[in-house]
Amino acid sequence: MRHFRSSCPLDYSKCCQTVTIYHQEGAEYTKNVVPGVFLDFKKTQNIDKTGSGEVNSFLLVVPCQTQGVFVGDKVMLGEGPEVVTREEWAALIPSKVRGLVVVKYVDPKYWNGTMCHIEAGG
């Protein structure tokens, strides 16, 4: 994944973390370790008719020129283990793996017609 910083006026100096992005395509699982990103975890209270509960969300910023994360991908802070079987993929869930999140949206951001970063979250 190539980082885009040359002519974009945005400051990516806070993008100094490494994540592992897991992607499933049919019965194949890929692992991509991506340095130079920003991952922020957020906890809020959600109030509805039945009461309140804790809601976890996250924001992932990936400076780049190409799409590198997709809805349904699993993202882990740091370098994660290999995942090659369906069972390993199924075991990779946020309630069991600390620092793991599942991407629910992907929002590419552009500057002068060129993608400068991707924001993903859930």
Coordinates of N, CA and C in Angstrom, one line a residue:
M1 N 0.8 -1.2 0.0 CA 0.0 0.0 0.0 C 0.9 1.2 0.0
R2 N 0.7 2.1 -1.0 CA 1.5 3.3 -1.1 C 0.9 4.5 -0.3
H3 N 1.7 5.2 0.4 CA 1.2 6.3 1.2 C 1.3 7.6 0.3
F4 N 0.3 8.4 0.5 CA 0.1 9.6 -0.3 C 0.3 10.8 0.6
R5 N 1.4 11.5 0.5 CA 1.5 12.7 1.4 C 2.1 13.9 0.6
S6 N 2.5 13.8 -0.6 CA 3.3 14.8 -1.3 C 2.5 16.1 -1.4
S7 N 1.4 16.2 -2.1 CA 0.8 17.5 -2.4 C -0.5 17.7 -1.6
C8 N -0.9 16.7 -0.8 CA -2.1 16.9 0.0 C -1.8 17.8 1.3
P9 N -2.7 18.7 1.5 CA -2.4 19.7 2.6 C -2.8 19.1 4.0
L10 N -3.2 17.8 4.1 CA -3.6 17.2 5.3 C -2.4 16.8 6.1
D11 N -2.4 16.8 7.4 CA -1.3 16.4 8.2 C -1.5 15.0 8.7
Y12 N -0.7 14.0 8.3 CA -0.8 12.6 8.6 C 0.2 12.2 9.7
S13 N 0.8 13.2 10.4 CA 1.8 12.9 11.4 C 1.2 12.0 12.6
K14 N -0.1 12.0 12.8 CA -0.7 11.2 13.8 C -0.9 9.7 13.3
C15 N -0.7 9.5 12.1 CA -0.8 8.2 11.5 C 0.5 7.4 11.7
C16 N 0.7 6.9 12.9 CA 2.0 6.3 13.2 C 1.8 4.9 13.9
Q17 N 0.6 4.4 13.7 CA 0.3 3.0 14.2 C 0.4 2.0 13.1
T18 N 0.4 0.7 13.5 CA 0.4 -0.4 12.6 C -0.8 -1.2 12.9
V19 N -1.5 -1.6 11.8 CA -2.7 -2.5 12.0 C -2.5 -3.7 11.0
T20 N -3.3 -4.8 11.3 CA -3.4 -5.9 10.4 C -4.8 -5.9 9.9
I21 N -4.9 -6.0 8.6 CA -6.3 -6.0 8.0 C -6.5 -7.4 7.4
Y22 N -7.5 -8.1 7.9 CA -7.9 -9.4 7.4 C -9.1 -9.3 6.4
H23 N -9.0 -9.9 5.3 CA -10.0 -9.9 4.3 C -10.4 -11.3 3.8
Q24 N -11.7 -11.5 3.7 CA -12.2 -12.8 3.2 C -12.7 -12.7 1.8
E25 N -12.3 -13.5 0.9 CA -12.8 -13.6 -0.5 C -13.1 -15.0 -0.7
G26 N -14.4 -15.4 -0.6 CA -14.8 -16.8 -0.7 C -14.1 -17.6 0.4
A27 N -13.4 -18.7 0.0 CA -12.7 -19.5 1.0 C -11.3 -19.1 1.3
E28 N -10.9 -18.0 0.7 CA -9.5 -17.5 0.9 C -9.5 -16.3 1.9
Y29 N -8.4 -16.3 2.7 CA -8.2 -15.3 3.8 C -6.9 -14.6 3.6
T30 N -6.9 -13.3 3.5 CA -5.6 -12.6 3.4 C -5.3 -11.7 4.6
K31 N -4.1 -11.6 4.8 CA -3.6 -10.7 6.0 C -2.7 -9.7 5.4
N32 N -2.9 -8.4 5.7 CA -2.1 -7.3 5.2 C -1.7 -6.4 6.4
V33 N -0.4 -6.4 6.7 CA 0.1 -5.6 7.8 C 0.3 -4.2 7.2
V34 N -0.3 -3.2 7.8 CA -0.3 -1.8 7.2 C 0.3 -0.8 8.3
P35 N 1.5 -0.3 8.1 CA 2.0 0.7 9.0 C 1.5 2.1 8.6
G36 N 1.7 3.1 9.4 CA 1.4 4.5 9.0 C 0.0 4.8 9.0
V37 N -0.8 4.2 9.9 CA -2.3 4.5 10.0 C -2.6 5.0 11.3
F38 N -3.9 5.5 11.5 CA -4.4 5.9 12.7 C -5.7 5.1 13.1
L39 N -5.7 4.5 14.3 CA -6.8 3.7 14.7 C -7.2 4.3 16.1
D40 N -8.5 4.7 16.2 CA -8.9 5.3 17.5 C -10.2 4.5 17.9
F41 N -10.2 4.0 19.1 CA -11.4 3.3 19.7 C -12.2 4.3 20.5
K42 N -13.5 4.2 20.5 CA -14.4 5.1 21.2 C -15.5 4.4 21.9
K43 N -15.8 4.7 23.1 CA -16.9 4.1 23.9 C -17.9 5.2 24.2
T44 N -19.2 5.0 23.9 CA -20.2 5.9 24.2 C -21.4 5.2 24.9
Q45 N -22.3 5.9 25.4 CA -23.5 5.3 26.0 C -24.7 5.5 25.0
N46 N -25.4 4.4 24.8 CA -26.5 4.5 23.9 C -27.8 4.3 24.7
I47 N -28.7 5.3 24.6 CA -29.9 5.3 25.4 C -31.1 5.0 24.5
D48 N -31.9 4.1 24.9 CA -33.1 3.8 24.1 C -34.3 3.5 25.1
K49 N -35.4 3.0 24.6 CA -36.6 2.7 25.4 C -36.3 1.7 26.5
T50 N -35.4 0.8 26.3 CA -35.1 -0.2 27.4 C -34.0 0.2 28.3
G51 N -33.4 1.3 28.2 CA -32.3 1.7 29.1 C -31.1 2.2 28.3
S52 N -30.0 2.1 29.0 CA -28.7 2.5 28.3 C -27.7 1.3 28.3
G53 N -26.8 1.4 27.4 CA -25.8 0.4 27.2 C -24.6 1.0 26.6
E54 N -23.5 0.4 26.8 CA -22.2 0.8 26.2 C -22.1 0.5 24.8
V55 N -21.7 1.4 23.9 CA -21.5 1.1 22.5 C -20.1 1.4 22.2
N56 N -19.4 0.5 21.5 CA -18.0 0.7 21.1 C -18.0 1.0 19.6
S57 N -17.2 1.9 19.2 CA -17.0 2.3 17.8 C -15.5 2.5 17.6
F58 N -15.1 2.8 16.3 CA -13.7 3.0 16.0 C -13.7 3.8 14.7
L59 N -12.5 4.5 14.6 CA -12.2 5.2 13.3 C -10.8 4.8 12.9
L60 N -10.7 4.3 11.7 CA -9.4 4.0 11.1 C -9.1 4.9 9.9
V61 N -8.0 5.6 9.9 CA -7.6 6.5 8.8 C -6.3 5.8 8.2
V62 N -6.5 5.6 6.9 CA -5.4 5.0 6.1 C -5.0 5.9 5.0
P63 N -3.8 6.6 5.1 CA -3.4 7.5 4.0 C -2.9 6.6 2.8
C64 N -3.5 6.9 1.7 CA -3.2 6.0 0.5 C -3.7 6.5 -0.8
Q65 N -3.4 5.9 -1.9 CA -4.0 6.2 -3.2 C -4.9 5.1 -3.7
T66 N -4.9 3.9 -3.0 CA -5.7 2.8 -3.4 C -6.5 2.3 -2.3
Q67 N -7.7 1.7 -2.6 CA -8.5 1.1 -1.6 C -7.8 -0.1 -0.9
G68 N -7.7 -0.1 0.4 CA -7.0 -1.2 1.1 C -7.8 -1.8 2.2
V69 N -9.0 -1.3 2.4 CA -9.9 -1.9 3.4 C -11.3 -1.8 2.9
F70 N -12.1 -2.9 3.2 CA -13.4 -3.1 2.7 C -14.4 -3.4 3.8
V71 N -15.7 -3.1 3.6 CA -16.7 -3.5 4.6 C -16.7 -5.0 4.8
G72 N -16.7 -5.4 6.1 CA -16.6 -6.8 6.5 C -15.2 -7.2 6.8
D73 N -14.2 -6.4 6.5 CA -12.8 -6.7 6.9 C -12.7 -6.7 8.4
K74 N -11.7 -7.4 8.9 CA -11.4 -7.4 10.3 C -10.1 -6.7 10.5
V75 N -10.0 -5.8 11.5 CA -8.8 -5.0 11.6 C -8.3 -5.1 13.1
M76 N -7.0 -5.5 13.2 CA -6.4 -5.6 14.5 C -5.3 -4.7 14.7
L77 N -5.3 -4.0 15.9 CA -4.2 -3.1 16.2 C -2.9 -4.0 16.4
G78 N -1.8 -3.5 15.7 CA -0.5 -4.2 15.7 C -0.5 -5.3 14.6
E79 N 0.5 -6.2 14.8 CA 0.6 -7.3 13.8 C 0.0 -8.5 14.4
G80 N -1.0 -9.0 13.7 CA -1.8 -10.2 14.1 C -1.3 -11.5 13.5
P81 N -1.9 -12.6 14.0 CA -1.5 -13.9 13.5 C -2.0 -14.2 12.1
E82 N -1.5 -15.2 11.5 CA -2.0 -15.7 10.2 C -3.4 -16.3 10.4
V83 N -4.2 -16.2 9.4 CA -5.6 -16.8 9.4 C -5.7 -17.5 8.1
V84 N -5.8 -18.8 8.1 CA -5.8 -19.6 6.9 C -7.0 -20.5 6.7
T85 N -7.7 -20.8 7.9 CA -8.8 -21.7 7.8 C -10.1 -21.0 8.2
R86 N -11.2 -21.6 7.9 CA -12.5 -21.0 8.2 C -12.7 -20.9 9.7
E87 N -12.2 -21.9 10.4 CA -12.3 -21.9 11.9 C -11.5 -20.8 12.5
E88 N -10.3 -20.5 12.0 CA -9.5 -19.4 12.5 C -10.2 -18.1 12.2
W89 N -10.8 -17.9 11.0 CA -11.5 -16.7 10.7 C -12.7 -16.5 11.6
A90 N -13.4 -17.6 11.9 CA -14.6 -17.5 12.7 C -14.2 -17.2 14.2
A91 N -13.0 -17.6 14.6 CA -12.6 -17.4 16.0 C -12.1 -15.9 16.2
L92 N -11.8 -15.3 15.1 CA -11.3 -13.9 15.1 C -12.5 -12.9 15.2
I93 N -13.0 -12.8 16.5 CA -14.1 -11.9 16.8 C -13.7 -10.9 17.9
P94 N -14.3 -9.7 17.8 CA -13.9 -8.6 18.8 C -14.2 -9.0 20.2
S95 N -15.2 -9.8 20.5 CA -15.4 -10.2 21.9 C -14.3 -11.1 22.5
K96 N -13.6 -11.8 21.6 CA -12.5 -12.7 22.1 C -11.1 -12.2 21.8
V97 N -11.0 -11.2 20.9 CA -9.6 -10.8 20.5 C -9.5 -9.3 20.8
R98 N -8.7 -9.0 21.8 CA -8.5 -7.6 22.2 C -7.9 -6.8 21.0
G99 N -8.4 -5.6 20.8 CA -7.9 -4.7 19.7 C -8.4 -5.0 18.3
L100 N -9.4 -5.9 18.2 CA -9.9 -6.3 16.9 C -11.3 -5.6 16.7
V101 N -11.5 -5.1 15.5 CA -12.8 -4.5 15.1 C -13.2 -5.0 13.7
V102 N -14.5 -4.8 13.4 CA -15.0 -5.2 12.1 C -15.5 -4.0 11.4
V103 N -15.0 -3.8 10.2 CA -15.4 -2.6 9.4 C -16.8 -2.7 8.9
K104 N -17.5 -1.6 9.2 CA -18.9 -1.5 8.9 C -19.2 -0.4 7.8
Y105 N -18.2 0.5 7.6 CA -18.3 1.5 6.5 C -16.9 1.9 6.1
V106 N -16.8 2.2 4.8 CA -15.5 2.7 4.2 C -15.9 4.0 3.5
D107 N -15.1 5.0 3.7 CA -15.4 6.3 3.1 C -14.1 6.9 2.6
P108 N -13.8 6.8 1.3 CA -12.6 7.4 0.7 C -12.7 8.9 0.7
K109 N -11.6 9.6 0.9 CA -11.5 11.0 0.9 C -10.6 11.5 -0.2
Y110 N -10.9 12.6 -0.9 CA -10.2 13.0 -2.0 C -9.7 14.4 -1.9
W111 N -8.6 14.7 -2.5 CA -8.0 16.1 -2.6 C -7.6 16.3 -4.0
N112 N -8.2 17.3 -4.7 CA -7.9 17.6 -6.1 C -8.1 16.4 -7.0
G113 N -9.1 15.6 -6.8 CA -9.4 14.5 -7.6 C -8.6 13.2 -7.4
T114 N -7.7 13.2 -6.3 CA -6.9 12.1 -6.0 C -7.3 11.6 -4.6
M115 N -7.4 10.3 -4.4 CA -7.7 9.8 -3.1 C -6.5 10.0 -2.2
C116 N -6.7 10.7 -1.0 CA -5.6 11.0 -0.1 C -5.7 10.1 1.1
H117 N -6.9 9.7 1.5 CA -6.9 8.7 2.6 C -8.3 8.0 2.6
I118 N -8.4 7.0 3.4 CA -9.6 6.2 3.6 C -10.0 6.3 5.0
E119 N -11.2 6.6 5.3 CA -11.7 6.5 6.7 C -12.7 5.3 6.7
A120 N -12.4 4.4 7.7 CA -13.3 3.3 7.9 C -13.7 3.2 9.3
G121 N -14.8 2.6 9.6 CA -15.2 2.6 11.0 C -16.3 1.6 11.2
G122 N -16.8 1.6 12.4 CA -17.9 0.7 12.8 C -18.3 0.9 14.2

